[in-house]
Amino acid sequence: MEKGSGPFANAELCTQCGYCLPVCPTYRVENNELHAPRGRISVILALQSGTLTIGEAAAALDHCLLCRACHTACPAGVRPAKLALLLRTLIPPRPTVWNRLLHHVTNSHRLTAHLAALLRLYQKSGVQRVVRRRRLLRLLPPLARMEALIPRHRMEAPPFPPFPAPSGLPGLPRIGLLCGCMARLFFPGVAPSAAQLLALWGVEVCLLEGFGCCGAPFREAGDRKGFLHRARRTLDAFLAAGPLQAVVCDSSVCAVTARRYARALADDATYAAAARDFSAKVQPLSPFLVKGVGRPTVLPKNPGFGHITYHDHCQARHGLGIMQDPRGLLTALPVVYHELWPPDETVPDGCCGAGGDYQLRHPVRSQKIREQKLAAIHACGAEVVVGENPGCLLHIAAGLEKTGSAVQVRHLAEILYAAYSLQQPTHKVPP
Ligand code: SF4
Ligand code: SF4
């Protein structure tokens, strides 16, 4: 490939300054330049000069979590995660059998609901306890890793609220709610809590139905065809819902992914206009609750926890710039809010190591990164970790459970719904 042009030209902006090293989760646990953004850029440059083959470069960059912390840290505008994703699109990693199974299930709302019911039965019946206590899956490590992700939280969660019925009130803003497949599968209280919360904010909630998965795992795995197929199905659901003022995602990774539809489908004669409209309207829950239409008509109560912390989903923080909104919502509650900092406090807290299916493809490193997150959680003194991305919450919950920690994990929608649904109106709705 020629210098100064081509899809990887961005790598040539790298000055090798090293500002990105301390924020990179893989470098922090490996202390190996090959697993640092700067090392990954060197791999791209070696690919461009012909020193490495595309297969060798893709294998080296498969260890990147795509967290984008390096994008925020880099003063030269280098985008290592974007380049790693581009390479992954050219040479996709081989999906595991479990990935295939999960993708098949999450592609259908009906299958997802059936599997969620089965998982619930598996837990409630006590079979999970026996399987874990007797380590029945020890001879099947991949299955054991997946099983370890089924969170204790499912059993501890209070009864889920129903989805709100249409208000019948004329003139309310119509807001679409896109419910992520991982949340539907592993945190079934999240979607109805988010819908109820939006109704409390005074909007008409319209569920986007039947699309399956937004395509996030396919995009991150470099499967462009699979991603575009899911994007078109999601857009079909968006178009079927009628005119919407905004679309809120209960899972922040869906919002990150849906923002990419406009560019990904720019040349699609059938879907380009819908993709542009959708990408412009879509956002995660917290920014909508802070900056969107509607406000709660009640004051919040304590949601059942006195000490709370928040875990940033890396792609939402570094890709969409979402950081203050969830903190603003949590600090408005009558709770003590604790910021997460690693015990050594040398760099801000970062990735939990989940990285979508990274936790299944690179379990050892993923768990090493999670140990740093768990140390930060325990050091801050919170009773509950709140987040907006189910993949992160699953991974953190599994780590907490493994260490026997009493700290719990909740989605932002669940905490806020618990806080705002317990009170009668105490002040007038702001204009
Ligand atoms: S995206 Fe994350 S894991 Fe990948 S190089 Fe950047 S900081 Fe490291
Ligand atoms: S990627 Fe950016 S921050 Fe990292 S070494 Fe290169 S120029 Fe410096």
CSV table of C-alpha atoms and ligand atoms in Angstrom, one decimal:
chain,number,residue,atom,x,y,z
A,1,MET,CA,0.0,0.0,0.0
A,2,GLU,CA,1.2,3.5,-0.8
A,3,LYS,CA,2.2,6.0,1.9
A,4,GLY,CA,-0.1,9.0,2.4
A,5,SER,CA,-3.2,7.4,0.8
A,6,GLY,CA,-5.4,4.4,1.2
A,7,PRO,CA,-7.7,3.3,4.1
A,8,PHE,CA,-4.9,3.2,6.7
A,9,ALA,CA,-3.3,6.6,5.9
A,10,ASN,CA,-4.5,7.8,9.4
A,11,ALA,CA,-1.7,5.7,11.0
A,12,GLU,CA,0.9,7.9,9.5
A,13,LEU,CA,-0.2,10.8,11.7
A,14,CYS,CA,1.3,8.9,14.7
A,15,THR,CA,4.3,10.7,16.3
A,16,GLN,CA,5.1,7.8,18.6
A,17,CYS,CA,4.6,10.1,21.6
A,18,GLY,CA,3.1,7.5,23.9
A,19,TYR,CA,0.3,9.6,25.4
A,20,CYS,CA,-2.1,6.8,24.6
A,21,LEU,CA,-0.3,4.1,26.5
A,22,PRO,CA,-1.5,4.6,30.1
A,23,VAL,CA,-5.2,4.7,29.0
A,24,CYS,CA,-5.1,1.5,26.9
A,25,PRO,CA,-6.6,-1.4,28.9
A,26,THR,CA,-4.6,-4.1,27.1
A,27,TYR,CA,-1.3,-2.3,27.6
A,28,ARG,CA,-2.1,-1.7,31.3
A,29,VAL,CA,-2.4,-5.5,32.0
A,30,GLU,CA,0.2,-6.7,29.5
A,31,ASN,CA,2.8,-4.0,29.6
A,32,ASN,CA,3.7,-5.0,26.1
A,33,GLU,CA,4.1,-2.5,23.3
A,34,LEU,CA,2.4,-4.9,20.9
A,35,HIS,CA,-0.8,-4.6,22.9
A,36,ALA,CA,-0.6,-0.8,23.1
A,37,PRO,CA,-2.2,1.7,20.6
A,38,ARG,CA,1.3,2.8,19.5
A,39,GLY,CA,2.3,-0.8,18.8
A,40,ARG,CA,-0.9,-1.4,16.9
A,41,ILE,CA,-0.1,1.6,14.7
A,42,SER,CA,3.4,0.2,14.1
A,43,VAL,CA,1.6,-3.0,12.9
A,44,ILE,CA,-0.4,-1.0,10.5
A,45,LEU,CA,2.7,0.8,9.2
A,46,ALA,CA,4.4,-2.6,8.8
A,47,LEU,CA,1.4,-3.7,6.8
A,48,GLN,CA,1.6,-0.7,4.6
A,49,SER,CA,5.4,-1.2,4.0
A,50,GLY,CA,4.8,-4.8,3.2
A,51,THR,CA,6.8,-6.2,6.2
A,52,LEU,CA,3.6,-7.9,7.5
A,53,THR,CA,0.9,-9.7,5.6
A,54,ILE,CA,-2.7,-8.6,6.1
A,55,GLY,CA,-3.4,-11.9,8.0
A,56,GLU,CA,-0.5,-11.3,10.4
A,57,ALA,CA,-1.6,-7.7,11.0
A,58,ALA,CA,-5.3,-8.7,11.5
A,59,ALA,CA,-4.2,-11.4,14.0
A,60,ALA,CA,-2.2,-8.8,16.0
A,61,LEU,CA,-4.9,-6.2,16.1
A,62,ASP,CA,-7.6,-8.7,17.1
A,63,HIS,CA,-6.4,-8.1,20.6
A,64,CYS,CA,-7.7,-4.6,20.6
A,65,LEU,CA,-10.9,-4.1,22.6
A,66,LEU,CA,-12.1,-1.2,20.3
A,67,CYS,CA,-12.7,0.8,23.5
A,68,ARG,CA,-11.5,4.1,21.8
A,69,ALA,CA,-9.8,5.4,25.0
A,70,CYS,CA,-6.7,6.0,22.8
A,71,HIS,CA,-8.8,8.2,20.5
A,72,THR,CA,-9.6,10.6,23.3
A,73,ALA,CA,-5.9,10.6,24.5
A,74,CYS,CA,-4.2,11.0,21.2
A,75,PRO,CA,-3.2,14.6,20.4
A,76,ALA,CA,-2.4,13.8,16.8
A,77,GLY,CA,-5.9,12.5,15.8
A,78,VAL,CA,-4.7,8.9,15.3
A,79,ARG,CA,-7.6,6.4,15.4
A,80,PRO,CA,-6.2,3.0,16.3
A,81,ALA,CA,-9.6,1.4,17.1
A,82,LYS,CA,-11.0,2.6,13.8
A,83,LEU,CA,-8.0,1.1,11.9
A,84,ALA,CA,-8.3,-2.2,13.9
A,85,LEU,CA,-12.0,-2.4,13.0
A,86,LEU,CA,-11.2,-1.7,9.3
A,87,LEU,CA,-8.7,-4.5,9.3
A,88,ARG,CA,-11.2,-6.8,11.1
A,89,THR,CA,-13.7,-6.0,8.3
A,90,LEU,CA,-11.1,-7.2,5.7
A,91,ILE,CA,-10.1,-10.3,7.7
A,92,PRO,CA,-12.9,-11.1,10.2
A,93,PRO,CA,-11.9,-13.3,13.2
A,94,ARG,CA,-13.5,-16.8,13.1
A,95,PRO,CA,-16.7,-16.7,15.2
A,96,THR,CA,-16.9,-19.3,18.0
A,97,VAL,CA,-19.8,-21.8,18.0
A,98,TRP,CA,-21.3,-19.9,21.0
A,99,ASN,CA,-21.2,-16.6,19.1
A,100,ARG,CA,-23.1,-18.2,16.2
A,101,LEU,CA,-25.7,-19.6,18.6
A,102,LEU,CA,-26.1,-16.3,20.4
A,103,HIS,CA,-26.4,-14.4,17.2
A,104,HIS,CA,-29.0,-16.8,15.9
A,105,VAL,CA,-31.1,-16.5,19.0
A,106,THR,CA,-30.8,-12.7,19.4
A,107,ASN,CA,-31.8,-12.3,15.7
A,108,SER,CA,-35.4,-13.2,16.7
A,109,HIS,CA,-37.4,-11.5,19.5
A,110,ARG,CA,-39.4,-14.7,19.9
A,111,LEU,CA,-36.3,-16.9,20.4
A,112,THR,CA,-34.8,-14.3,22.7
A,113,ALA,CA,-37.9,-14.4,24.9
A,114,HIS,CA,-37.9,-18.2,25.0
A,115,LEU,CA,-34.2,-18.4,25.9
A,116,ALA,CA,-34.8,-15.7,28.6
A,117,ALA,CA,-37.6,-17.8,30.1
A,118,LEU,CA,-35.4,-20.9,30.0
A,119,LEU,CA,-32.6,-19.0,31.8
A,120,ARG,CA,-35.0,-17.8,34.4
A,121,LEU,CA,-36.2,-21.4,35.0
A,122,TYR,CA,-32.5,-22.6,35.1
A,123,GLN,CA,-31.9,-20.1,37.9
A,124,LYS,CA,-35.1,-20.3,39.8
A,125,SER,CA,-35.2,-24.1,39.9
A,126,GLY,CA,-31.8,-24.2,41.6
A,127,VAL,CA,-30.1,-26.1,38.7
A,128,GLN,CA,-27.7,-23.3,38.3
A,129,ARG,CA,-26.6,-23.5,41.9
A,130,VAL,CA,-25.9,-27.3,41.5
A,131,VAL,CA,-24.1,-26.8,38.2
A,132,ARG,CA,-21.8,-24.2,39.7
A,133,ARG,CA,-21.3,-25.9,43.1
A,134,ARG,CA,-20.3,-29.2,41.5
A,135,ARG,CA,-18.5,-27.5,38.7
A,136,LEU,CA,-20.4,-29.7,36.2
A,137,LEU,CA,-19.2,-27.7,33.2
A,138,ARG,CA,-15.5,-27.9,34.0
A,139,LEU,CA,-14.8,-30.1,31.0
A,140,LEU,CA,-16.4,-27.7,28.7
A,141,PRO,CA,-14.6,-24.4,29.3
A,142,PRO,CA,-16.3,-22.3,26.6
A,143,LEU,CA,-19.7,-23.3,27.9
A,144,ALA,CA,-18.6,-22.7,31.5
A,145,ARG,CA,-17.5,-19.2,30.5
A,146,MET,CA,-20.9,-18.4,29.0
A,147,GLU,CA,-22.7,-19.9,31.9
A,148,ALA,CA,-20.6,-17.8,34.3
A,149,LEU,CA,-22.1,-14.7,32.7
A,150,ILE,CA,-25.7,-15.5,33.6
A,151,PRO,CA,-26.0,-12.9,36.3
A,152,ARG,CA,-27.2,-13.4,39.8
A,153,HIS,CA,-29.0,-10.1,39.3
A,154,ARG,CA,-31.8,-11.8,37.4
A,155,MET,CA,-32.9,-13.5,40.6
A,156,GLU,CA,-32.4,-10.5,42.8
A,157,ALA,CA,-34.3,-8.1,40.6
A,158,PRO,CA,-37.7,-7.0,41.9
A,159,PRO,CA,-40.8,-7.9,39.9
A,160,PHE,CA,-40.6,-6.1,36.6
A,161,PRO,CA,-43.0,-3.3,35.8
A,162,PRO,CA,-45.3,-3.8,32.8
A,163,PHE,CA,-44.8,-1.8,29.7
A,164,PRO,CA,-46.8,1.4,29.9
A,165,ALA,CA,-50.1,1.4,28.0
A,166,PRO,CA,-50.6,4.2,25.4
A,167,SER,CA,-51.6,7.3,27.3
A,168,GLY,CA,-54.3,8.4,24.9
A,169,LEU,CA,-53.3,12.0,25.6
A,170,PRO,CA,-53.1,14.1,22.4
A,171,GLY,CA,-50.0,16.1,21.6
A,172,LEU,CA,-47.4,14.1,23.6
A,173,PRO,CA,-44.1,13.7,21.8
A,174,ARG,CA,-43.8,10.2,20.3
A,175,ILE,CA,-40.5,8.6,21.3
A,176,GLY,CA,-39.3,5.3,20.0
A,177,LEU,CA,-37.7,2.8,22.4
A,178,LEU,CA,-35.1,0.4,20.9
A,179,CYS,CA,-34.6,-2.5,23.4
A,180,GLY,CA,-31.2,-4.2,23.0
A,181,CYS,CA,-31.1,-8.0,22.6
A,182,MET,CA,-28.6,-8.6,25.4
A,183,ALA,CA,-30.8,-6.6,27.8
A,184,ARG,CA,-33.9,-8.5,26.7
A,185,LEU,CA,-32.0,-11.8,27.3
A,186,PHE,CA,-30.1,-11.2,30.5
A,187,PHE,CA,-31.7,-8.1,32.2
A,188,PRO,CA,-35.4,-8.5,31.4
A,189,GLY,CA,-36.4,-5.6,33.8
A,190,VAL,CA,-34.4,-3.0,31.8
A,191,ALA,CA,-36.7,-2.5,28.8
A,192,PRO,CA,-40.0,-2.1,30.8
A,193,SER,CA,-38.2,0.1,33.3
A,194,ALA,CA,-36.9,2.3,30.5
A,195,ALA,CA,-40.4,2.5,28.9
A,196,GLN,CA,-42.0,3.4,32.3
A,197,LEU,CA,-39.3,5.9,32.9
A,198,LEU,CA,-39.9,7.6,29.6
A,199,ALA,CA,-43.6,7.7,30.3
A,200,LEU,CA,-42.8,9.3,33.7
A,201,TRP,CA,-40.9,11.9,31.7
A,202,GLY,CA,-44.2,12.7,29.9
A,203,VAL,CA,-43.7,11.3,26.5
A,204,GLU,CA,-45.6,8.7,24.4
A,205,VAL,CA,-43.4,5.6,24.2
A,206,CYS,CA,-43.5,3.6,21.0
A,207,LEU,CA,-41.6,0.2,21.1
A,208,LEU,CA,-39.7,-0.7,18.0
A,209,GLU,CA,-40.7,-4.3,17.4
A,210,GLY,CA,-39.4,-7.4,15.7
A,211,PHE,CA,-36.0,-6.3,14.4
A,212,GLY,CA,-33.9,-8.8,16.5
A,213,CYS,CA,-30.4,-7.3,17.0
A,214,CYS,CA,-29.2,-3.8,15.9
A,215,GLY,CA,-26.1,-5.4,14.4
A,216,ALA,CA,-23.5,-4.3,17.0
A,217,PRO,CA,-21.8,-7.7,17.5
A,218,PHE,CA,-21.6,-8.2,13.7
A,219,ARG,CA,-20.1,-4.8,13.2
A,220,GLU,CA,-17.5,-5.3,15.9
A,221,ALA,CA,-16.7,-8.8,14.5
A,222,GLY,CA,-16.0,-7.2,11.1
A,223,ASP,CA,-19.0,-9.0,9.5
A,224,ARG,CA,-20.2,-6.1,7.3
A,225,LYS,CA,-22.9,-8.2,5.5
A,226,GLY,CA,-24.4,-9.3,8.8
A,227,PHE,CA,-24.3,-5.8,10.2
A,228,LEU,CA,-26.0,-4.3,7.2
A,229,HIS,CA,-28.7,-7.0,7.3
A,230,ARG,CA,-29.5,-6.1,10.9
A,231,ALA,CA,-29.3,-2.4,10.2
A,232,ARG,CA,-32.0,-2.7,7.5
A,233,ARG,CA,-34.2,-4.8,9.7
A,234,THR,CA,-33.9,-2.2,12.5
A,235,LEU,CA,-34.8,0.5,10.0
A,236,ASP,CA,-37.9,-1.5,8.9
A,237,ALA,CA,-39.0,-1.4,12.6
A,238,PHE,CA,-38.3,2.3,12.7
A,239,LEU,CA,-40.3,3.0,9.6
A,240,ALA,CA,-43.2,0.8,10.8
A,241,ALA,CA,-43.4,2.8,14.0
A,242,GLY,CA,-44.5,6.0,12.2
A,243,PRO,CA,-43.2,9.5,12.9
A,244,LEU,CA,-41.0,9.7,15.9
A,245,GLN,CA,-39.3,12.7,17.5
A,246,ALA,CA,-36.4,10.7,18.9
A,247,VAL,CA,-35.3,7.1,19.4
A,248,VAL,CA,-33.9,6.1,22.7
A,249,CYS,CA,-31.8,2.9,23.2
A,250,ASP,CA,-31.9,1.2,26.5
A,251,SER,CA,-28.4,-0.3,25.7
A,252,SER,CA,-25.8,2.3,24.9
A,253,VAL,CA,-23.9,0.0,22.4
A,254,CYS,CA,-27.1,0.0,20.3
A,255,ALA,CA,-27.0,3.8,20.1
A,256,VAL,CA,-23.3,3.8,19.1
A,257,THR,CA,-24.1,1.2,16.4
A,258,ALA,CA,-27.3,2.9,15.2
A,259,ARG,CA,-25.4,6.2,14.7
A,260,ARG,CA,-23.3,4.4,12.1
A,261,TYR,CA,-26.2,3.4,9.9
A,262,ALA,CA,-26.3,6.7,8.0
A,263,ARG,CA,-22.7,6.3,6.7
A,264,ALA,CA,-22.9,2.5,6.3
A,265,LEU,CA,-26.1,2.7,4.2
A,266,ALA,CA,-25.3,6.0,2.4
A,267,ASP,CA,-25.3,4.3,-1.0
A,268,ASP,CA,-28.3,2.1,-0.4
A,269,ALA,CA,-31.1,3.5,-2.6
A,270,THR,CA,-33.8,2.0,-0.5
A,271,TYR,CA,-32.6,2.7,3.0
A,272,ALA,CA,-30.2,5.7,2.8
A,273,ALA,CA,-32.8,8.4,3.7
A,274,ALA,CA,-34.3,6.3,6.6
A,275,ALA,CA,-30.8,5.6,7.9
A,276,ARG,CA,-29.9,9.3,7.9
A,277,ASP,CA,-33.1,10.1,9.8
A,278,PHE,CA,-32.7,7.3,12.2
A,279,SER,CA,-29.0,8.0,13.0
A,280,ALA,CA,-29.8,11.7,13.6
A,281,LYS,CA,-32.6,10.8,16.1
A,282,VAL,CA,-31.1,7.9,18.0
A,283,GLN,CA,-29.4,8.3,21.4
A,284,PRO,CA,-28.8,6.4,24.6
A,285,LEU,CA,-31.1,6.8,27.6
A,286,SER,CA,-29.2,9.2,29.8
A,287,PRO,CA,-28.7,12.1,27.3
A,288,PHE,CA,-32.4,11.9,26.3
A,289,LEU,CA,-33.5,12.1,29.9
A,290,VAL,CA,-31.2,15.1,30.5
A,291,LYS,CA,-31.5,17.0,27.2
A,292,GLY,CA,-34.5,15.6,25.4
A,293,VAL,CA,-38.2,16.5,25.6
A,294,GLY,CA,-40.1,15.9,28.8
A,295,ARG,CA,-39.2,16.1,32.5
A,296,PRO,CA,-40.3,14.1,35.5
A,297,THR,CA,-43.3,15.4,37.4
A,298,VAL,CA,-42.1,13.9,40.7
A,299,LEU,CA,-39.1,14.3,43.0
A,300,PRO,CA,-36.9,11.2,43.3
A,301,LYS,CA,-36.7,9.0,46.3
A,302,ASN,CA,-33.9,6.7,47.4
A,303,PRO,CA,-33.8,3.8,45.0
A,304,GLY,CA,-32.8,1.3,47.6
A,305,PHE,CA,-29.1,1.9,47.7
A,306,GLY,CA,-27.3,4.6,49.7
A,307,HIS,CA,-23.9,4.5,47.9
A,308,ILE,CA,-23.8,4.4,44.1
A,309,THR,CA,-21.2,4.5,41.4
A,310,TYR,CA,-21.4,4.6,37.6
A,311,HIS,CA,-19.4,2.5,35.0
A,312,ASP,CA,-18.9,4.2,31.7
A,313,HIS,CA,-19.4,2.2,28.5
A,314,CYS,CA,-16.2,3.0,26.7
A,315,GLN,CA,-17.7,3.4,23.2
A,316,ALA,CA,-20.4,5.7,24.6
A,317,ARG,CA,-17.9,7.8,26.5
A,318,HIS,CA,-15.2,8.0,23.8
A,319,GLY,CA,-17.4,7.6,20.8
A,320,LEU,CA,-20.5,9.7,21.7
A,321,GLY,CA,-18.9,11.8,24.5
A,322,ILE,CA,-21.4,10.7,27.1
A,323,MET,CA,-20.1,11.2,30.5
A,324,GLN,CA,-21.9,14.0,32.4
A,325,ASP,CA,-25.5,13.0,31.7
A,326,PRO,CA,-25.6,9.8,33.7
A,327,ARG,CA,-23.7,11.3,36.5
A,328,GLY,CA,-26.1,14.3,36.6
A,329,LEU,CA,-29.1,11.9,36.8
A,330,LEU,CA,-27.5,9.9,39.6
A,331,THR,CA,-26.3,12.8,41.7
A,332,ALA,CA,-29.9,14.2,41.5
A,333,LEU,CA,-31.0,11.2,43.6
A,334,PRO,CA,-30.9,11.3,47.4
A,335,VAL,CA,-27.8,8.9,47.4
A,336,VAL,CA,-24.1,9.3,47.9
A,337,TYR,CA,-22.4,9.2,44.5
A,338,HIS,CA,-18.8,7.8,44.3
A,339,GLU,CA,-16.6,8.3,41.2
A,340,LEU,CA,-14.6,5.2,40.1
A,341,TRP,CA,-10.8,5.5,40.3
A,342,PRO,CA,-8.3,2.7,40.2
A,343,PRO,CA,-6.6,2.3,43.6
A,344,ASP,CA,-3.3,3.7,42.3
A,345,GLU,CA,-5.2,6.8,40.9
A,346,THR,CA,-2.6,7.3,38.2
A,347,VAL,CA,-5.0,7.3,35.3
A,348,PRO,CA,-8.8,7.6,35.1
A,349,ASP,CA,-10.9,4.5,35.4
A,350,GLY,CA,-11.5,2.8,32.1
A,351,CYS,CA,-12.6,-0.3,30.3
A,352,CYS,CA,-14.1,-3.3,32.2
A,353,GLY,CA,-12.7,-5.8,29.6
A,354,ALA,CA,-16.0,-7.0,28.2
A,355,GLY,CA,-15.7,-5.7,24.7
A,356,GLY,CA,-18.7,-7.5,23.3
A,357,ASP,CA,-17.6,-11.1,22.5
A,358,TYR,CA,-14.0,-10.2,23.4
A,359,GLN,CA,-14.7,-11.6,26.9
A,360,LEU,CA,-15.3,-15.0,25.2
A,361,ARG,CA,-12.5,-14.8,22.6
A,362,HIS,CA,-9.8,-13.5,25.0
A,363,PRO,CA,-11.1,-14.7,28.4
A,364,VAL,CA,-7.8,-14.5,30.3
A,365,ARG,CA,-6.9,-10.9,29.3
A,366,SER,CA,-10.5,-9.8,29.6
A,367,GLN,CA,-10.7,-11.1,33.2
A,368,LYS,CA,-7.3,-9.4,34.1
A,369,ILE,CA,-8.8,-6.1,32.9
A,370,ARG,CA,-11.9,-6.7,34.9
A,371,GLU,CA,-9.8,-7.3,38.0
A,372,GLN,CA,-8.7,-3.6,37.8
A,373,LYS,CA,-12.3,-2.5,37.4
A,374,LEU,CA,-13.4,-4.6,40.4
A,375,ALA,CA,-10.6,-3.1,42.5
A,376,ALA,CA,-11.8,0.4,41.7
A,377,ILE,CA,-15.4,-0.6,42.5
A,378,HIS,CA,-14.4,-2.0,45.9
A,379,ALA,CA,-12.1,0.9,46.7
A,380,CYS,CA,-14.8,3.5,46.1
A,381,GLY,CA,-17.3,2.1,48.7
A,382,ALA,CA,-20.4,1.8,46.5
A,383,GLU,CA,-23.1,-0.7,47.1
A,384,VAL,CA,-24.2,-0.8,43.5
A,385,VAL,CA,-22.6,-0.2,40.1
A,386,VAL,CA,-24.8,1.4,37.6
A,387,GLY,CA,-24.3,1.3,33.9
A,388,GLU,CA,-26.1,1.6,30.5
A,389,ASN,CA,-24.5,-1.2,28.6
A,390,PRO,CA,-25.7,-4.7,29.3
A,391,GLY,CA,-22.5,-6.3,28.0
A,392,CYS,CA,-20.4,-4.4,30.6
A,393,LEU,CA,-22.9,-5.1,33.3
A,394,LEU,CA,-22.9,-8.8,32.6
A,395,HIS,CA,-19.1,-9.0,32.7
A,396,ILE,CA,-18.8,-6.9,35.9
A,397,ALA,CA,-21.6,-8.9,37.6
A,398,ALA,CA,-19.9,-12.2,36.8
A,399,GLY,CA,-16.7,-10.8,38.3
A,400,LEU,CA,-18.4,-9.6,41.4
A,401,GLU,CA,-20.1,-12.9,41.9
A,402,LYS,CA,-16.9,-14.8,41.4
A,403,THR,CA,-15.2,-12.9,44.2
A,404,GLY,CA,-18.2,-13.3,46.5
A,405,SER,CA,-18.7,-9.5,46.6
A,406,ALA,CA,-21.9,-8.0,48.0
A,407,VAL,CA,-21.8,-5.1,45.5
A,408,GLN,CA,-24.7,-5.3,43.1
A,409,VAL,CA,-25.1,-4.3,39.5
A,410,ARG,CA,-28.1,-2.4,38.0
A,411,HIS,CA,-28.9,-0.7,34.8
A,412,LEU,CA,-29.5,3.0,34.9
A,413,ALA,CA,-33.2,2.6,33.8
A,414,GLU,CA,-33.8,0.3,36.8
A,415,ILE,CA,-32.3,2.6,39.4
A,416,LEU,CA,-34.0,5.7,38.0
A,417,TYR,CA,-37.4,3.9,37.6
A,418,ALA,CA,-37.1,2.7,41.3
A,419,ALA,CA,-36.3,6.3,42.4
A,420,TYR,CA,-39.0,8.1,40.3
A,421,SER,CA,-41.9,5.7,40.5
A,422,LEU,CA,-42.3,5.8,44.2
A,423,GLN,CA,-43.6,9.3,44.6
A,424,GLN,CA,-46.7,11.3,43.8
A,425,PRO,CA,-46.3,14.6,41.9
A,426,THR,CA,-44.8,17.3,44.2
A,427,HIS,CA,-44.3,20.1,41.7
A,428,LYS,CA,-45.7,21.4,38.4
A,429,VAL,CA,-44.5,20.1,35.1
A,430,PRO,CA,-42.0,22.6,33.7
A,431,PRO,CA,-43.1,24.2,30.5
B,1,SF4,S1,-9.1,1.0,21.3
B,1,SF4,FE1,-8.7,0.5,23.5
B,1,SF4,S2,-7.7,-1.5,23.5
B,1,SF4,FE2,-7.7,-0.7,21.4
B,1,SF4,S3,-5.7,0.3,21.2
B,1,SF4,FE3,-7.2,1.9,21.8
B,1,SF4,S4,-7.1,2.0,24.0
B,1,SF4,FE4,-6.1,0.1,23.4
B,2,SF4,S1,-1.4,7.0,18.6
B,2,SF4,FE1,-1.4,9.1,19.2
B,2,SF4,S2,-1.0,9.2,21.4
B,2,SF4,FE2,-0.4,7.2,20.7
B,2,SF4,S3,1.8,7.3,20.2
B,2,SF4,FE3,0.7,7.7,18.3
B,2,SF4,S4,0.4,10.0,18.2
B,2,SF4,FE4,1.0,9.4,20.3
